[in-house]
Coordinates of C-alpha atoms in Angstrom, one line a residue:
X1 CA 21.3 116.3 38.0
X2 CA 18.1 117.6 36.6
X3 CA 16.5 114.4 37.1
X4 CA 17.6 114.1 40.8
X5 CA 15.9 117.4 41.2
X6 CA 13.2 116.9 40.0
X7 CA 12.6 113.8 42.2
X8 CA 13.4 116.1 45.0
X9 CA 11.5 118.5 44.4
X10 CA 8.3 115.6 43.6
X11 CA 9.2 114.3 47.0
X12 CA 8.8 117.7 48.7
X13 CA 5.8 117.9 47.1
X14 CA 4.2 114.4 48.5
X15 CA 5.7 115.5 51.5
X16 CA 3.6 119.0 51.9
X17 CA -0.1 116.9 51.4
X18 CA 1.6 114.3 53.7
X19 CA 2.8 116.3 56.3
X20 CA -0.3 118.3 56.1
X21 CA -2.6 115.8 56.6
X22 CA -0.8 113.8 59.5
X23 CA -0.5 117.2 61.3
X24 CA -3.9 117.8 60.9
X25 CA -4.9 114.6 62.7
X26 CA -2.4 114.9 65.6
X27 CA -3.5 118.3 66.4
X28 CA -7.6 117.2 65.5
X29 CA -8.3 116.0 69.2
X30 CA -7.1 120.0 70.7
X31 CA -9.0 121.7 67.5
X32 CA -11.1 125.0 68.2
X33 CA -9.7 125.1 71.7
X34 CA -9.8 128.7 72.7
X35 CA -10.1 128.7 76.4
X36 CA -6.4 129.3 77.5
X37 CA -7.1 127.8 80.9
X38 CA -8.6 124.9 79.8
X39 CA -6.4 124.7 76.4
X40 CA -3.7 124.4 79.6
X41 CA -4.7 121.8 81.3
X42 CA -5.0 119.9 78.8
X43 CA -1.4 119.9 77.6
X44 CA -0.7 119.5 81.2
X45 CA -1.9 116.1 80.6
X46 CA -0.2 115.4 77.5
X47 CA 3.5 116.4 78.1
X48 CA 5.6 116.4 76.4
X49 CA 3.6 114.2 73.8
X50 CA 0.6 116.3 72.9
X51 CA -0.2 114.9 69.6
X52 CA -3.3 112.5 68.6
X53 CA -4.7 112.9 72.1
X54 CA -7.1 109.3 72.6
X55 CA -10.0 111.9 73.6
X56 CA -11.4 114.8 71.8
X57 CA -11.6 118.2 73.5
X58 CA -12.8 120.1 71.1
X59 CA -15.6 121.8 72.1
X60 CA -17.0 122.1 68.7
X61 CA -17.7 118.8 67.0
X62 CA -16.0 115.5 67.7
X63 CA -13.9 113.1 65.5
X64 CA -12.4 109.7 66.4
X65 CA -8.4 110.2 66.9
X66 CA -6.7 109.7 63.9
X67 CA -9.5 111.2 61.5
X68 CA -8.8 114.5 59.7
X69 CA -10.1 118.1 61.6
X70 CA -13.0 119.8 59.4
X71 CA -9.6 121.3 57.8
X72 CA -8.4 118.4 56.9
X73 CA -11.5 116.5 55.4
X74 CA -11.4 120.0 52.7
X75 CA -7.8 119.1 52.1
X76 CA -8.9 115.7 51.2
X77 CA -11.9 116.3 48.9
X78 CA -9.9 118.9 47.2
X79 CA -7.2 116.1 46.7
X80 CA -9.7 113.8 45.5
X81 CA -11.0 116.2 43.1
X82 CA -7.3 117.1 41.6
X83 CA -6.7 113.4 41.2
X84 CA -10.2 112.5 39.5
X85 CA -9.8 115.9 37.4
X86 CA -6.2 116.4 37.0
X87 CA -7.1 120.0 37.5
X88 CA -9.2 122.4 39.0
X89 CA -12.4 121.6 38.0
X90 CA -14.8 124.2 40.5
X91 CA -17.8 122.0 39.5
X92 CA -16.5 119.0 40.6
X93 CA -15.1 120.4 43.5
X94 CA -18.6 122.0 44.4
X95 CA -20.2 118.5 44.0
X96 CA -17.5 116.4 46.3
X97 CA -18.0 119.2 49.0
X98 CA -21.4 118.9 49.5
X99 CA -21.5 115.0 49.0
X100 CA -18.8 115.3 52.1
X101 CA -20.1 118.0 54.2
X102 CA -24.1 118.0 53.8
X103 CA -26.9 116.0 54.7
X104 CA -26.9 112.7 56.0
X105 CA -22.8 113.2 56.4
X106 CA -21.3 113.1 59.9
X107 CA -21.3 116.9 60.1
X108 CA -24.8 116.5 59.5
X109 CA -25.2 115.7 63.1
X110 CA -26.0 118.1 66.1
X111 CA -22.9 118.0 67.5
X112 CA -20.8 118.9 64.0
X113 CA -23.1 120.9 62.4
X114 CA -22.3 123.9 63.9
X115 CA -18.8 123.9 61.9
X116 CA -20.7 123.2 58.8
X117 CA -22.9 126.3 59.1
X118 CA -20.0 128.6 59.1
X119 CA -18.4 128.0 55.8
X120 CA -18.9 129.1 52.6
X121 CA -19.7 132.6 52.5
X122 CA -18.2 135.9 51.3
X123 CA -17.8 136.9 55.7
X124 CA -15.9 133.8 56.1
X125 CA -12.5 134.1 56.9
X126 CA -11.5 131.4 58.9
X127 CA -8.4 128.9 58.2
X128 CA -9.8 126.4 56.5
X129 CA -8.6 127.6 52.9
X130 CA -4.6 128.3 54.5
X131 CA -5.2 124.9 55.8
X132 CA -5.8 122.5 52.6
X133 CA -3.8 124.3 50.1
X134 CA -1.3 121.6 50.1
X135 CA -2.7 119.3 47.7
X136 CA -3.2 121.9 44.7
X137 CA 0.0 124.0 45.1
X138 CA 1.9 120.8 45.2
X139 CA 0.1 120.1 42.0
X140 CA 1.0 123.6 39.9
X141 CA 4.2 124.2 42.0
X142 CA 6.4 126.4 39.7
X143 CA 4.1 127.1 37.2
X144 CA 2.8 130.1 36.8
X145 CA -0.9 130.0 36.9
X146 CA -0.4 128.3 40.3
X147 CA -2.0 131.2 42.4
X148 CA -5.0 131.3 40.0
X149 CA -5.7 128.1 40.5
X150 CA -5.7 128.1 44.5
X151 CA -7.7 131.3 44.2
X152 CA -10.5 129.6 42.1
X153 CA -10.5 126.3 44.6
X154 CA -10.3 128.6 47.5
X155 CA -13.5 131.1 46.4
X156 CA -15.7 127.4 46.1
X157 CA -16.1 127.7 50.1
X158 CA -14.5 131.0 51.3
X159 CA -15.2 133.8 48.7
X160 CA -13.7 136.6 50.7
X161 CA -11.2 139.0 49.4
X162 CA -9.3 139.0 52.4
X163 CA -9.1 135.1 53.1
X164 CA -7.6 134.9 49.4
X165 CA -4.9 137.7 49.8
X166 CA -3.8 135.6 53.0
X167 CA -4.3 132.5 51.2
X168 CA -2.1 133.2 48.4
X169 CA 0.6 134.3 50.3
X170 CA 0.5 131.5 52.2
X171 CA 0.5 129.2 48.8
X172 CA 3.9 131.4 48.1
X173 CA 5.6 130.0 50.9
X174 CA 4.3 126.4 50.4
X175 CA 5.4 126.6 46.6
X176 CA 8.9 128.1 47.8
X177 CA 9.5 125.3 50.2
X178 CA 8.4 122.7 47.3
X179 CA 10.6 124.5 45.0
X180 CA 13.4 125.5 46.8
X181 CA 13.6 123.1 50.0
X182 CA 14.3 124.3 53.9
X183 CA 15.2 128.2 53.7
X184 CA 15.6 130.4 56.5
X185 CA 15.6 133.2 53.9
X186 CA 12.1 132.0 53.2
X187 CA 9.9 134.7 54.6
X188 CA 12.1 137.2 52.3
X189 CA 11.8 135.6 49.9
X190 CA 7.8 135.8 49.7
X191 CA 8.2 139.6 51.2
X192 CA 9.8 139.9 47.8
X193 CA 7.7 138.1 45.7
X194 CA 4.5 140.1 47.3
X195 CA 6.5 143.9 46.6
X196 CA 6.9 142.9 43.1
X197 CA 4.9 145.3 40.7
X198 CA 4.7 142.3 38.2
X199 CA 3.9 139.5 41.1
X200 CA 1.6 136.9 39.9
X201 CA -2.0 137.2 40.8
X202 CA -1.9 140.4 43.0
X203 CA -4.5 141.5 45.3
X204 CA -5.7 144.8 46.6
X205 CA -4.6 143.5 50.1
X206 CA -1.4 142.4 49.2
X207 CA 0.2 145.6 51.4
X208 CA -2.0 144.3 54.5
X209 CA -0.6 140.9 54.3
X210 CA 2.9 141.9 53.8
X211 CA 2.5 144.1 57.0
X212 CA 1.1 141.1 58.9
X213 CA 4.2 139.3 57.9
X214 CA 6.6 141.9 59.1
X215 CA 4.9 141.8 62.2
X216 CA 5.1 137.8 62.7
X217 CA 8.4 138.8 61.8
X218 CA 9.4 140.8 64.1
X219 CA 8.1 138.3 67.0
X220 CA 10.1 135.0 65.7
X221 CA 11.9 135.2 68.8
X222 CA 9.3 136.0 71.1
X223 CA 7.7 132.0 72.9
X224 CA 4.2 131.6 71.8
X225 CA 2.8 132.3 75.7
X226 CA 4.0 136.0 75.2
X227 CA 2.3 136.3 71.8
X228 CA -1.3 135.0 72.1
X229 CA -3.3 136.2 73.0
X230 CA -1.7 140.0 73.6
X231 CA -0.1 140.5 69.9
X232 CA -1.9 137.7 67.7
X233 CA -5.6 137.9 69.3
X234 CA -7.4 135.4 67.2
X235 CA -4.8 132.7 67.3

């Protein structure tokens, strides 16, 4: 029995950089798309197959279908890292991250390098580090320095305060999934784990993200057309 779940749980684990990174790419093509209208048409053209569009319409940078979003490539170097490492190793991370992303790389080109320009900064809290967590909480899933080690990854590109609080609480669910499997209990769960006094790893914004998560809470039944942009603006 404990040998089954443990390969269950393994599988799961596969399963989160897997799914991760194929969702990544399907969505790459419609990436940074924040003109409703034109976000619109699009799908229009897609139904009801929207995935790995053949053309890019990102307005940002451009990657053939099929390759990784800017996302994705930092889930992948992180990955590499972790496997070369067998850790987090910040230097090494550091080192692969700028071998990917800087000069003479493809974002080194006009059209990309306006991604690269944004990232890694104490202001920046964009997705990218919610995004590519896969890989390293699928390594330390249900141990318990798991959050410190997404926190020290996460702080090599995005060394905001806020962008960890929401980072690690997004690791939480991640690692509960791993651990636990499907769970339609699963955003109590993490509400649970982040009003612990003794939570692992807490943050001075833990009460901000748990009041975020009430409020996606309180909208699971609204469609997405009623939510964004009037209740979740920057979505």
């Amino acid at each position: 029995m404990m040998a089954a779940a443990a390969a269950a749980m393994a599988d799961r684990a596969i399963g989160a950089i897997i799914g991760a990174a194929v969702a990544d790419a399907a969505a790459q093509p419609m990436h940074w798309m924040y003109n409703a209208d034109r976000l619109k048409e699009v799908l229009s053209e897609l139904e009801p197959f929207p995935e790995f569009r053949p053309e890019s319409a990102n307005p940002f940078y451009r990657r053939a279908t099929g390759e990784q979003t800017c996302y994705g490539d930092q889930a992948y170097v992180l990955l590499e890292s972790l496997s070369h490492c067998g850790d987090v190793n910040v230097e090494d991370l550091t080192r692969r991250t700028y071998r990917f992303f800087g000069p003479g790389t493809v974002y080194d080109l006009p059209l990309n390098d306006p991604y690269r320009k944004k990232g890694g900064c104490e202001v920046d809290c964009q997705m990218d580090s919610v995004t590519k967590i896969a890989p390293v909480v699928a390594m330390f899933a249900g141990r318990p320095q798991m959050l410190e080690k997404v926190e020290a990854a996460m702080r090599v590109t995005q060394n905001s305060d806020m962008c960890i609080a929401i980072t690690l609480a997004a690791a939480r669910f991640v690692e509960h999934f791993i651990l636990n499997g499907p769970d339609p209990n699963a955003l109590d769960a993490v509400l649970a784990q982040l009003n612990d006094p003794k939570r692992q790893n807490p943050q001075e914004l833990d009460k901000a993200v748990i009041a975020h998560i009430h409020q996606v809470k309180g909208n699971l039944a609204k469609q997405s057309q009623e939510l964004i942009p009037a209740v979740f603006t920057n979505t």
